[in-house]
Coordinates of C-alpha atoms in Angstrom, one line a residue:
Chain A
M23 CA 127.0 90.1 93.4
A24 CA 129.5 91.9 95.5
R25 CA 127.3 94.8 96.3
L26 CA 124.6 92.2 97.9
E27 CA 126.6 90.8 100.6
G28 CA 127.0 94.1 102.7
A29 CA 129.7 96.8 103.3
R30 CA 131.3 94.7 105.8
S31 CA 132.8 92.3 103.8
L32 CA 134.8 94.5 100.8
S33 CA 137.5 93.1 99.8
P34 CA 140.8 95.8 99.6
G35 CA 140.6 95.7 95.9
Q36 CA 136.8 96.7 96.1
C37 CA 137.6 99.4 98.7
A38 CA 139.7 100.4 96.1
V39 CA 136.9 101.0 93.3
V40 CA 134.8 102.1 96.3
L41 CA 137.3 105.0 97.1
T42 CA 138.3 105.9 93.6
V43 CA 134.2 106.6 92.8
C44 CA 134.2 108.7 96.7
A45 CA 137.1 110.7 95.4
Y46 CA 136.3 111.4 91.6
I47 CA 132.3 112.4 93.0
G48 CA 134.0 114.6 95.6
L49 CA 136.2 116.1 93.5
V50 CA 134.3 116.6 90.3
L51 CA 130.7 117.1 91.7
V52 CA 130.7 118.1 95.2
L53 CA 133.9 119.9 95.9
P54 CA 133.2 123.5 93.6
I55 CA 129.6 123.7 94.9
V56 CA 131.2 123.7 98.6
A57 CA 134.0 126.4 97.3
L58 CA 131.5 128.4 95.9
V59 CA 129.1 128.2 99.3
S60 CA 131.6 128.8 101.3
R61 CA 132.9 131.8 99.3
A62 CA 129.3 133.2 99.2
V63 CA 129.1 132.3 103.0
A64 CA 132.2 133.7 103.7
Q65 CA 131.9 137.4 102.7
G66 CA 128.5 137.8 104.9
P67 CA 124.9 138.5 103.4
A68 CA 126.0 142.8 103.1
P69 CA 127.2 141.4 98.8
L70 CA 123.8 139.5 99.1
L71 CA 121.3 142.6 99.8
A72 CA 123.1 145.0 97.6
A73 CA 123.2 142.7 94.6
A74 CA 119.1 142.4 95.7
G75 CA 119.0 146.7 95.3
D76 CA 120.7 146.3 92.2
P77 CA 118.2 146.8 89.4
A78 CA 120.7 144.8 86.6
A79 CA 121.1 141.7 88.9
R80 CA 117.1 141.8 90.0
G81 CA 116.3 142.5 86.2
G82 CA 118.5 139.3 85.5
L83 CA 116.9 137.1 88.0
V84 CA 113.6 138.2 87.0
L85 CA 114.6 137.2 83.2
T86 CA 115.7 134.1 83.8
L87 CA 112.9 133.2 85.9
V88 CA 110.2 134.2 83.3
L89 CA 112.5 132.7 80.3
A90 CA 112.3 129.6 82.7
A91 CA 107.9 129.7 83.0
I92 CA 107.3 130.0 79.6
A93 CA 110.1 127.1 78.8
V94 CA 108.3 124.9 81.4
L95 CA 104.6 125.8 79.9
A96 CA 105.2 125.5 76.1
N97 CA 107.7 122.9 77.1
G98 CA 105.4 120.5 79.4
I99 CA 102.4 120.6 76.4
A100 CA 104.9 120.0 73.6
G101 CA 106.8 117.3 75.2
V102 CA 103.0 115.7 76.5
V103 CA 101.4 115.8 73.2
G104 CA 104.7 114.7 71.2
A105 CA 105.6 111.9 73.7
L106 CA 102.0 110.9 73.2
V107 CA 102.2 111.3 69.3
M108 CA 105.8 109.0 69.5
V109 CA 105.1 106.1 71.8
R110 CA 101.4 105.8 70.7
Q111 CA 101.6 106.4 66.7
R112 CA 103.7 104.3 64.6
F113 CA 104.2 106.5 60.9
L114 CA 107.3 106.8 58.7
A115 CA 109.1 109.2 59.7
R116 CA 108.8 108.0 63.5
R117 CA 112.4 107.0 63.9
V118 CA 114.2 110.1 62.2
L119 CA 111.9 112.5 64.4
D120 CA 112.8 110.0 67.8
A121 CA 116.1 110.7 66.7
L122 CA 116.2 115.1 66.1
V123 CA 114.0 115.2 69.7
D124 CA 117.7 114.6 71.1
M125 CA 119.5 116.8 69.2
P126 CA 119.0 120.2 71.5
L127 CA 121.2 117.6 74.1
A128 CA 124.0 117.2 71.5
V129 CA 124.3 120.4 69.8
S130 CA 126.7 123.1 71.7
P131 CA 124.0 125.9 73.2
V132 CA 126.9 128.6 71.4
M133 CA 126.3 126.8 68.2
T134 CA 122.6 127.5 68.8
G135 CA 122.9 130.5 69.2
L136 CA 124.6 131.2 66.0
A137 CA 122.0 129.5 64.3
F138 CA 119.3 131.2 65.4
L139 CA 121.4 134.4 63.9
L140 CA 121.2 132.7 60.8
V141 CA 117.6 132.4 60.9
F142 CA 116.8 135.0 62.7
G143 CA 119.1 137.8 62.7
R144 CA 120.5 140.7 59.9
G145 CA 120.6 139.2 56.5
G146 CA 118.3 135.4 57.9
W147 CA 116.3 134.0 55.7
L148 CA 113.4 135.2 58.1
E149 CA 114.8 138.8 58.6
P150 CA 112.2 140.0 55.6
A151 CA 109.1 138.3 57.1
L152 CA 109.8 139.7 60.9
G153 CA 110.6 143.2 59.3
L154 CA 106.7 143.0 57.8
L155 CA 105.6 142.2 61.3
H156 CA 107.9 144.6 63.0
L157 CA 109.4 141.7 64.9
K158 CA 113.2 142.3 66.6
V159 CA 114.0 138.5 67.5
T160 CA 117.8 138.5 67.7
F161 CA 119.0 140.7 70.5
A162 CA 115.6 140.6 72.3
F163 CA 113.0 139.3 74.7
P164 CA 111.6 136.9 72.1
G165 CA 115.2 135.6 70.6
L166 CA 116.1 134.6 74.8
V167 CA 112.7 132.3 74.7
L168 CA 113.5 130.4 71.5
A169 CA 116.9 129.6 72.7
T170 CA 115.6 128.2 76.0
L171 CA 112.5 126.8 74.1
F172 CA 115.9 124.7 71.6
V173 CA 117.9 123.6 74.7
T174 CA 114.8 122.8 77.1
F175 CA 113.0 120.7 74.3
P176 CA 113.8 117.5 75.1
F177 CA 113.4 117.0 79.0
T178 CA 109.8 116.5 79.2
L179 CA 109.4 114.6 76.0
R180 CA 112.0 112.1 76.9
E181 CA 110.2 111.4 80.9
V182 CA 106.8 111.3 79.4
A183 CA 107.5 109.3 76.6
Y184 CA 109.4 106.7 78.9
V185 CA 106.4 106.5 81.4
L186 CA 103.7 105.9 79.1
A187 CA 105.8 103.5 76.7
E188 CA 106.1 101.6 80.5
L189 CA 102.5 102.2 80.9
G190 CA 100.9 100.5 78.0
T191 CA 97.4 101.5 77.0
D192 CA 95.3 98.9 79.2
E193 CA 94.1 101.1 81.6
E194 CA 92.7 103.8 78.4
Q195 CA 91.4 101.5 77.1
A196 CA 89.2 100.3 80.3
A197 CA 88.3 104.0 80.5
V198 CA 87.3 103.6 76.6
T199 CA 84.9 100.9 77.5
L200 CA 83.6 102.3 80.7
G201 CA 82.3 104.9 78.1
A202 CA 84.6 107.9 78.6
S203 CA 85.6 110.6 75.8
A204 CA 88.7 110.5 73.9
W205 CA 89.0 114.2 76.6
Q206 CA 87.8 112.2 79.5
T207 CA 90.2 109.5 79.2
F208 CA 93.5 111.6 78.2
W209 CA 92.9 114.1 81.7
L210 CA 90.8 111.6 84.3
I211 CA 93.5 108.2 83.5
T212 CA 96.9 109.4 81.0
L213 CA 97.4 112.5 82.7
P214 CA 97.6 111.2 86.2
N215 CA 99.6 108.5 85.3
I216 CA 102.4 110.6 83.5
R217 CA 102.3 112.9 86.2
F218 CA 105.9 112.0 87.8
G219 CA 107.4 111.9 84.3
L220 CA 105.8 115.0 83.4
G221 CA 107.0 116.5 87.0
N222 CA 110.4 114.9 86.5
G223 CA 111.0 116.4 82.7
I224 CA 109.9 119.3 84.4
V225 CA 112.2 120.0 86.8
L226 CA 114.8 119.4 84.3
T227 CA 113.3 122.0 81.9
L228 CA 113.4 124.0 84.5
A229 CA 117.5 123.4 85.6
R230 CA 118.4 123.6 82.5
A231 CA 116.8 127.2 81.7
L232 CA 118.0 128.5 84.7
G233 CA 121.8 127.1 84.2
E234 CA 121.4 128.1 80.0
F235 CA 124.0 130.6 79.1
G236 CA 125.7 130.2 76.1
A237 CA 123.0 129.9 73.5
V238 CA 121.0 133.2 75.2
L239 CA 124.7 134.9 75.3
V240 CA 125.1 135.0 71.6
I241 CA 121.0 135.2 71.0
G242 CA 120.8 138.1 73.2
G243 CA 124.0 139.7 73.3
A244 CA 124.2 140.3 77.0
I245 CA 122.5 143.8 77.1
S246 CA 122.5 144.8 80.8
G247 CA 119.0 145.3 82.2
K248 CA 117.6 144.0 78.2
T249 CA 118.7 140.5 77.1
Q250 CA 120.9 139.5 80.8
T251 CA 120.1 136.8 82.3
A252 CA 120.9 135.5 85.8
T253 CA 124.2 133.3 83.9
I254 CA 124.7 136.2 82.3
F255 CA 125.0 138.3 84.9
I256 CA 127.3 136.6 86.9
Y257 CA 129.7 136.0 83.6
N258 CA 129.7 140.3 83.2
A259 CA 130.6 140.5 87.2
V260 CA 133.1 138.1 87.1
E261 CA 134.3 140.2 84.2
E262 CA 134.2 143.6 85.5
R263 CA 135.5 141.9 88.8
Q264 CA 132.8 142.8 90.8
E265 CA 133.0 139.2 92.5
P266 CA 130.7 139.6 95.3
A267 CA 128.2 140.3 93.1
A268 CA 129.0 137.3 91.4
Y269 CA 128.9 135.2 94.4
A270 CA 125.6 136.2 95.3
M271 CA 123.8 135.6 92.1
A272 CA 125.6 132.3 92.0
L273 CA 124.8 131.4 95.7
V274 CA 121.2 132.5 94.6
L275 CA 121.2 129.8 91.8
A276 CA 122.9 127.1 93.3
F277 CA 119.7 127.2 95.8
A278 CA 117.0 127.4 93.1
S279 CA 118.9 123.7 92.0
I280 CA 119.5 122.3 95.4
A281 CA 115.6 123.1 95.8
L282 CA 115.0 121.0 92.4
L283 CA 117.2 118.0 93.5
V284 CA 115.1 117.9 96.3
V285 CA 111.4 117.9 94.9
I286 CA 113.4 115.5 91.9
E287 CA 114.4 112.9 94.9
W288 CA 110.6 113.7 96.3
L289 CA 109.2 112.1 92.7
K290 CA 111.2 109.3 92.4
R291 CA 110.1 108.4 96.4
R292 CA 106.4 109.1 95.3
R293 CA 107.0 107.1 92.4
S294 CA 108.6 104.3 93.8
A295 CA 105.7 104.5 97.1
E296 CA 102.6 104.3 94.2
N297 CA 104.2 101.1 92.2
Chain B
M18 CA 71.4 91.5 74.3
G19 CA 72.1 89.3 71.6
I20 CA 75.4 89.5 70.0
R21 CA 76.1 88.2 65.9
V22 CA 79.5 88.4 64.7
S23 CA 79.6 87.3 60.3
N24 CA 82.2 86.9 58.5
L25 CA 84.8 88.6 60.5
I26 CA 88.0 88.5 59.0
K27 CA 91.5 90.1 61.1
R28 CA 94.9 90.6 60.0
F29 CA 98.0 91.1 61.3
G30 CA 100.7 91.8 58.6
D31 CA 100.7 88.2 56.7
F32 CA 99.3 86.6 60.2
V33 CA 95.6 86.1 60.2
A34 CA 94.2 86.4 63.7
V35 CA 90.6 85.8 62.8
D36 CA 89.5 84.2 59.6
N37 CA 85.8 84.2 58.5
V38 CA 84.4 83.3 61.6
S39 CA 80.6 83.8 62.5
L40 CA 79.2 82.9 65.5
T41 CA 76.2 83.7 67.4
V42 CA 75.4 84.2 71.2
G43 CA 72.0 84.1 72.8
R44 CA 70.7 87.3 75.1
G45 CA 71.5 86.5 78.5
E46 CA 74.4 83.2 77.7
L47 CA 77.0 82.5 79.3
V48 CA 79.3 81.3 76.6
A49 CA 83.4 80.6 76.4
F50 CA 86.0 81.4 73.7
V51 CA 88.6 78.6 74.6
G52 CA 91.0 77.1 71.7
P53 CA 95.0 77.6 72.5
S54 CA 97.2 81.0 72.8
G55 CA 97.4 82.9 69.7
S56 CA 94.0 81.4 68.0
G57 CA 92.5 85.0 67.9
K58 CA 90.0 84.3 70.6
S59 CA 91.1 87.5 72.3
T60 CA 91.0 89.2 68.4
I61 CA 87.5 88.4 68.3
L62 CA 86.6 89.9 71.6
R63 CA 88.4 92.9 71.3
I64 CA 86.2 93.2 68.1
I65 CA 83.6 92.7 69.6
A66 CA 83.9 95.5 72.0
G67 CA 85.1 97.6 69.6
L68 CA 88.9 98.0 70.4
E69 CA 90.2 96.2 67.7
S70 CA 88.6 96.6 64.1
A71 CA 88.1 94.0 61.5
D72 CA 88.8 94.0 58.2
S73 CA 86.1 92.8 57.1
G74 CA 82.8 91.1 58.5
S75 CA 80.4 92.9 60.9
V76 CA 79.1 92.5 64.5
Y77 CA 75.3 92.9 65.2
F78 CA 74.2 93.2 68.4
N79 CA 70.1 92.4 68.6
G80 CA 70.7 92.1 65.3
E81 CA 71.5 95.8 64.6
P82 CA 74.9 96.8 63.5
A83 CA 77.5 97.8 65.3
D84 CA 80.4 98.6 63.1
H85 CA 80.2 101.8 63.8
L86 CA 80.2 102.1 66.9
H87 CA 83.2 103.5 68.7
A88 CA 84.2 101.3 71.9
S89 CA 82.8 103.7 74.3
A90 CA 79.3 103.7 72.4
R91 CA 78.7 100.3 72.8
G92 CA 77.7 99.6 76.2
V93 CA 80.1 96.9 76.6
G94 CA 81.9 96.0 79.9
F95 CA 85.1 94.2 79.2
V96 CA 88.0 92.4 81.6
F97 CA 90.9 93.1 80.8
Q98 CA 93.7 90.1 81.9
H99 CA 95.8 92.0 83.6
Y100 CA 93.0 93.6 85.5
A101 CA 93.9 97.6 84.2
L102 CA 92.9 99.2 87.0
F103 CA 92.6 102.3 87.3
R104 CA 96.3 102.6 89.6
H105 CA 95.5 105.8 91.2
M106 CA 92.4 105.8 92.3
T107 CA 90.8 104.1 94.8
V108 CA 88.6 100.8 94.6
A109 CA 85.1 103.1 95.2
A110 CA 86.7 105.7 92.4
N111 CA 87.8 102.6 90.5
V112 CA 83.8 100.9 90.2
A113 CA 82.2 104.8 90.2
F114 CA 84.2 105.6 87.1
G115 CA 81.8 104.5 84.0
L116 CA 78.9 105.7 85.7
R117 CA 80.9 109.2 86.5
V118 CA 82.1 110.1 83.2
Q119 CA 78.2 109.0 81.9
G120 CA 77.2 112.5 84.4
V121 CA 75.7 110.0 87.2
A122 CA 75.3 111.9 90.0
R123 CA 77.1 111.7 93.1
P124 CA 74.3 110.2 95.4
E125 CA 73.4 107.1 92.6
R126 CA 76.7 106.4 91.7
E127 CA 77.7 105.4 95.7
R128 CA 75.0 103.7 95.9
R129 CA 75.3 101.7 92.7
V130 CA 79.0 101.0 94.2
G131 CA 78.3 100.2 97.6
D132 CA 75.8 97.5 95.9
L133 CA 78.6 96.4 93.7
L134 CA 81.2 95.8 96.3
D135 CA 78.8 94.3 98.8
L136 CA 77.6 91.8 95.5
M137 CA 81.4 91.4 94.6
G138 CA 82.6 90.3 98.7
L139 CA 84.7 93.6 98.1
Q140 CA 82.8 95.6 101.5
G141 CA 85.4 97.6 103.5
L142 CA 87.9 98.0 100.9
G143 CA 86.6 101.0 99.0
Q144 CA 89.0 103.1 100.0
R145 CA 92.2 100.9 99.3
Y146 CA 94.0 101.4 96.1
P147 CA 94.6 98.6 93.6
S148 CA 98.0 97.7 94.8
Q149 CA 96.8 97.2 98.2
L150 CA 94.7 94.1 96.6
S151 CA 95.3 90.1 96.4
G152 CA 95.0 89.0 92.6
G153 CA 91.3 88.0 93.3
Q154 CA 90.5 91.0 94.9
R155 CA 91.6 92.9 92.2
Q156 CA 89.9 90.5 89.5
R157 CA 86.9 91.3 91.2
V158 CA 87.0 95.0 91.6
A159 CA 87.5 94.8 87.7
L160 CA 84.3 92.6 87.6
A161 CA 82.5 95.2 89.6
R162 CA 83.9 98.6 87.4
A163 CA 82.5 96.6 84.2
L164 CA 79.3 95.9 85.4
A165 CA 79.0 99.2 87.0
P166 CA 77.1 100.8 84.0
Q167 CA 74.7 98.1 83.7
P168 CA 76.6 96.8 80.7
K169 CA 74.7 95.0 77.9
V170 CA 77.3 92.4 77.9
L171 CA 80.1 91.5 79.7
L172 CA 83.5 90.5 77.7
L173 CA 86.0 89.2 79.9
D174 CA 89.7 88.3 78.4
E175 CA 91.7 85.9 79.9
P176 CA 89.7 87.0 83.6
F177 CA 91.3 84.4 85.4
G178 CA 94.9 83.9 83.9
A179 CA 96.9 86.3 86.2
V180 CA 96.2 84.5 89.5
D181 CA 96.6 81.4 91.3
A182 CA 94.9 77.9 91.0
K183 CA 93.1 78.2 94.0
V184 CA 91.7 81.7 93.7
R185 CA 90.8 81.2 89.9
E186 CA 88.9 77.9 91.0
E187 CA 87.1 80.4 93.0
L188 CA 86.7 83.4 90.9
R189 CA 85.0 80.8 88.2
H190 CA 82.2 79.7 91.1
W191 CA 81.6 83.9 91.3
L192 CA 81.7 84.5 88.0
R193 CA 79.1 81.6 87.5
K194 CA 76.7 82.7 90.2
L195 CA 77.3 86.0 89.4
H196 CA 76.2 85.4 86.1
D197 CA 73.0 83.2 87.6
E198 CA 72.1 86.6 89.3
V199 CA 72.9 89.4 86.5
R200 CA 72.1 87.5 83.5
V201 CA 73.6 90.0 81.8
T202 CA 74.7 88.3 78.1
S203 CA 78.8 87.4 78.8
I204 CA 81.4 86.1 76.5
F205 CA 84.8 85.0 78.2
V206 CA 88.0 84.2 76.7
T207 CA 90.1 81.3 78.2
H208 CA 92.6 78.5 76.9
D209 CA 91.8 76.4 80.3
Q210 CA 89.5 73.6 78.7
E211 CA 88.5 73.0 82.2
E212 CA 87.0 76.6 83.4
A213 CA 85.4 76.8 79.7
F214 CA 83.4 73.7 80.5
S215 CA 82.9 74.2 84.4
V216 CA 81.5 77.6 83.5
A217 CA 79.4 78.3 80.7
D218 CA 76.4 77.5 79.3
R219 CA 78.2 76.9 75.7
V220 CA 81.8 76.2 74.4
M221 CA 82.8 77.6 71.3
V222 CA 86.4 75.9 70.3
I223 CA 88.9 78.4 68.6
Q224 CA 91.7 77.6 66.5
R225 CA 94.2 79.4 63.8
G226 CA 91.3 81.9 63.7
R227 CA 88.4 80.0 62.9
L228 CA 85.4 78.4 65.1
E229 CA 86.1 74.8 65.0
Q230 CA 82.9 73.6 66.9
S231 CA 79.9 75.6 69.3
G232 CA 77.6 73.7 71.6
R233 CA 77.1 72.8 75.0
P234 CA 80.5 71.2 77.1
D235 CA 78.8 68.4 77.0
E236 CA 78.1 68.3 73.5
I237 CA 81.4 69.0 72.7
L238 CA 83.0 66.4 74.9
D239 CA 80.2 63.9 73.6
T240 CA 80.6 65.0 69.8
P241 CA 83.7 66.5 69.2
A242 CA 83.5 67.8 65.6
T243 CA 86.9 67.7 64.3
E244 CA 90.2 65.9 65.0
F245 CA 91.6 69.3 66.8
V246 CA 88.5 69.4 69.4
A247 CA 88.9 66.0 69.9
R248 CA 92.3 65.7 70.3
F249 CA 92.6 69.3 72.4
I250 CA 89.3 69.1 74.8
G251 CA 90.5 66.1 77.1
E252 CA 93.8 64.0 76.6
A253 CA 93.9 61.9 73.8
N254 CA 95.9 59.5 72.3
V255 CA 95.6 60.0 67.8
Y256 CA 97.3 58.0 66.0
E257 CA 97.7 58.8 62.0
T258 CA 96.6 54.9 60.4
T259 CA 95.2 53.2 57.2
V260 CA 92.0 51.0 57.1
H261 CA 92.3 47.4 56.3
E262 CA 90.0 44.8 56.2
G263 CA 87.7 47.0 58.6
C264 CA 90.2 47.8 61.0
A265 CA 92.4 50.0 61.9
A266 CA 95.8 48.8 63.4
V267 CA 98.1 50.3 66.1
G268 CA 101.1 48.3 66.3
R269 CA 99.1 45.1 67.8
L270 CA 96.0 46.8 68.9
R271 CA 93.2 46.7 65.9
V272 CA 90.3 48.5 66.4
A273 CA 87.1 48.0 64.1
A274 CA 86.2 50.7 61.9
A275 CA 83.3 48.9 60.7
G276 CA 82.0 50.8 57.4
L277 CA 85.1 52.5 56.5
A278 CA 86.8 52.1 53.1
E279 CA 89.6 49.8 52.5
A280 CA 92.8 52.3 52.6
T281 CA 91.2 54.8 53.9
A282 CA 93.5 57.3 55.5
V283 CA 92.2 58.2 59.1
S284 CA 93.7 60.4 62.0
L285 CA 92.4 57.7 65.0
V286 CA 91.3 59.6 68.7
I287 CA 91.3 57.8 71.6
R288 CA 90.7 59.6 74.6
F289 CA 92.9 58.7 77.9
Y290 CA 89.7 57.7 79.8
D291 CA 87.9 55.8 76.9
L292 CA 90.0 52.9 77.3
K293 CA 90.7 49.5 79.8
F294 CA 93.8 48.2 80.2
W295 CA 94.2 44.9 82.4
R296 CA 96.9 42.6 83.3
D297 CA 96.8 39.6 80.6
D298 CA 100.4 37.5 80.5
E299 CA 98.6 37.3 76.9
G300 CA 98.4 40.7 76.5
I301 CA 99.0 43.1 73.1
A302 CA 101.4 45.5 75.2
T303 CA 103.8 46.5 78.0
V304 CA 103.6 48.8 80.7
V305 CA 106.2 51.5 81.0
R306 CA 105.4 53.7 83.6
M307 CA 102.3 54.7 86.5
T308 CA 102.2 58.3 87.4
T309 CA 99.7 58.6 90.5
L310 CA 97.8 62.1 89.7
G311 CA 95.6 62.7 92.9
D312 CA 92.5 60.9 92.5
R313 CA 93.7 59.3 89.1
V314 CA 96.4 56.8 88.0
K315 CA 97.8 57.7 84.6
V316 CA 99.1 54.3 82.9
E317 CA 101.4 54.5 80.2
A318 CA 102.2 51.3 77.8
L319 CA 104.0 50.2 75.0
I320 CA 102.0 48.5 72.8
D321 CA 103.8 45.3 70.7
G322 CA 104.8 47.4 67.7
G323 CA 106.3 50.0 69.2
V324 CA 103.5 52.6 69.3
R325 CA 103.1 54.5 72.8
I326 CA 99.4 54.0 74.4
F327 CA 98.3 56.7 77.5
S328 CA 95.2 55.5 80.0
Q329 CA 93.8 56.8 82.8
F330 CA 92.4 55.3 85.9
P331 CA 90.5 55.9 89.1
R332 CA 93.1 55.3 91.7
R333 CA 90.8 52.5 93.7
S334 CA 89.7 50.9 89.6
S335 CA 89.8 47.2 90.3
L336 CA 91.4 47.0 86.7
L337 CA 94.4 48.3 88.2
H338 CA 94.4 45.0 90.7
G339 CA 98.1 43.4 89.8
M340 CA 99.7 45.8 86.9
E341 CA 102.7 47.3 87.9
S342 CA 105.5 48.5 85.5
G343 CA 106.6 45.7 83.2
C344 CA 103.9 43.4 83.2
R345 CA 102.0 42.9 80.1
I346 CA 98.6 44.0 79.4
H347 CA 95.7 44.0 77.1
I348 CA 93.8 46.8 75.6
V349 CA 90.5 47.3 74.7
P350 CA 89.3 51.1 73.3
T351 CA 85.9 51.6 74.9
L352 CA 84.9 54.7 72.2
T353 CA 86.8 55.9 69.2
R354 CA 86.7 58.1 67.0
F355 CA 88.1 58.3 63.0
Y356 CA 88.5 61.7 61.8
P357 CA 90.0 62.4 57.9
R358 CA 93.6 62.4 57.7
G359 CA 94.6 66.1 58.3
A360 CA 91.4 67.6 59.3
G361 CA 92.3 69.2 62.5
G362 CA 95.5 70.7 60.7
G363 CA 93.2 73.4 59.4
S364 CA 92.0 71.9 56.4
V365 CA 88.3 71.8 56.6
P366 CA 86.8 74.7 55.7
A367 CA 84.9 75.0 58.6
A368 CA 83.2 79.1 58.8
D369 CA 80.2 78.0 60.0
P370 CA 79.9 74.6 61.3
A371 CA 76.0 75.3 61.3
Q372 CA 76.2 75.8 57.1
T373 CA 78.6 72.4 56.7
P374 CA 78.1 69.9 59.5
E375 CA 78.9 67.2 57.5
K376 CA 82.2 68.1 57.0
A377 CA 83.0 68.8 60.5
R378 CA 82.0 66.0 61.8
P379 CA 84.2 62.6 62.6
I380 CA 83.9 60.1 59.9
L381 CA 83.0 57.1 62.5
E382 CA 82.5 57.0 66.3
Y383 CA 83.2 53.7 67.3
P384 CA 81.4 53.4 70.7
A385 CA 82.4 50.0 71.4
N386 CA 80.2 49.0 73.7
S387 CA 79.9 45.3 73.3
T388 CA 83.4 44.7 74.5
A389 CA 82.9 47.1 77.4
F390 CA 83.1 45.0 80.8

């Protein structure tokens, strides 16, 4: 209620609350980003260029982008199909499944990496099968993919499920009575209607994939030029006291994150403009 | 196309939404399903459209069973209560959708969409989005969209439920006019009896998943088959009483019930407008309240013996002379109907009234014309 009365009429108590919130956000969210950017900028463009010429840095960045692209594609499809099933179907294990979807959000990524090692690593459950197929998962690219898919799984599904539940089935039923097949209904009605939810999910998936560290570190082993992602590159650079390289890479990732934030805001606007 | 529905049953868990309903809608007819909300009328409509499947019973289109047909193959135009317009498409794209998915070529599509927008009075709105339209316009777009693929049947689920009263009135005229022009077999669902009576060729009254009565509007008004119909259609006083010496007593009001056996338990139904009140100091009731409702006046009175009765008169009626709150009045019912007690409560096993007409009729209808002035 008090907020509706406008900014001018804040009581001293309300002022204190607003200031506290601002200070908190400043300390926790803004300050670290500002410090990172100013440090990276202060060292000038030289380290950035140097990093761009460094095959390890370039390799790490490309690896991260490839992993993010795979996560977006795979979890985008799985998310849409999964959301359709969870929202539209009524089956016995639905609630259990519903809780399972959120598990990657609750489990520490390092534990995720460990768990994957237990399944795919030396002496793991699936090791005999993998051996037959001559497939190496741990400390190799497939392991990184699995870990990334795991940690990014919930985002698209959750965002799309939320939109689907809001949407209801009236429009789809209307399409069906007009003679549309299930396939036509999906492409012409359902997909366009969930596009903002899907967009949001993709952006969150991208953000999470770009920033993932713990799981890929444990399952990938941080092998330079092979399983060293952008975040692991930063970590290793700090360890090896090559701070300029670390800040350069961090700056690249920070810009990517800011770009994603802008996309999220844009999606929000478009969505509210449509409704 | 003619529609026949036979012995339809649909349950949702323990709730019986449709309870053995059989009905027939003739080719080119405009039929209204009317009933209170939750009576199962929308469910019947959705089963006909193929959007819902019946637990048992069948739907026939032109005598051919349609149960196996998917909703997309039934050639049914369906208009949803909340429009269900495709929000990401323009009005023109909405209307063209049915033709598009059926592979009609673009020039033909555009011509037909143009014709329909003209027919619906939506000229110039083709490039708007649904969110930019008023409720009445949206409903007309929904109608145009349903008609575009030239359906054999048009089904409308509470089509005017979501618009305000004035627009609703306008849309009713639209629907009637449209049907007179297009002549497509149509069923619309409504809980508004006035809507049903003013638009439909035939009205089917549905309650608790059963078809109570089917007939032309004046048939249903004049000869309600069950107590439920009598009290649902038009406002009515309903009294539970017992026949004694050829009369049914409601407080001091005695209503002739000649021909009914002594001690028969009956429901007596008297419509508000089937009553005459006039001022009479020797009368049998006292006026409690008079309410002016536009061109009519509703009079509430207390019959000696403590029973409430309502009547309704034209505002300029001579019967209202000298009538005021607190005055004594005399009461004469001009048309009364007796039903076996509890029949409206759902105990009449009326699946198809055509097969069991006796059970559904009032046991006595009493036009007391001799006492009319």
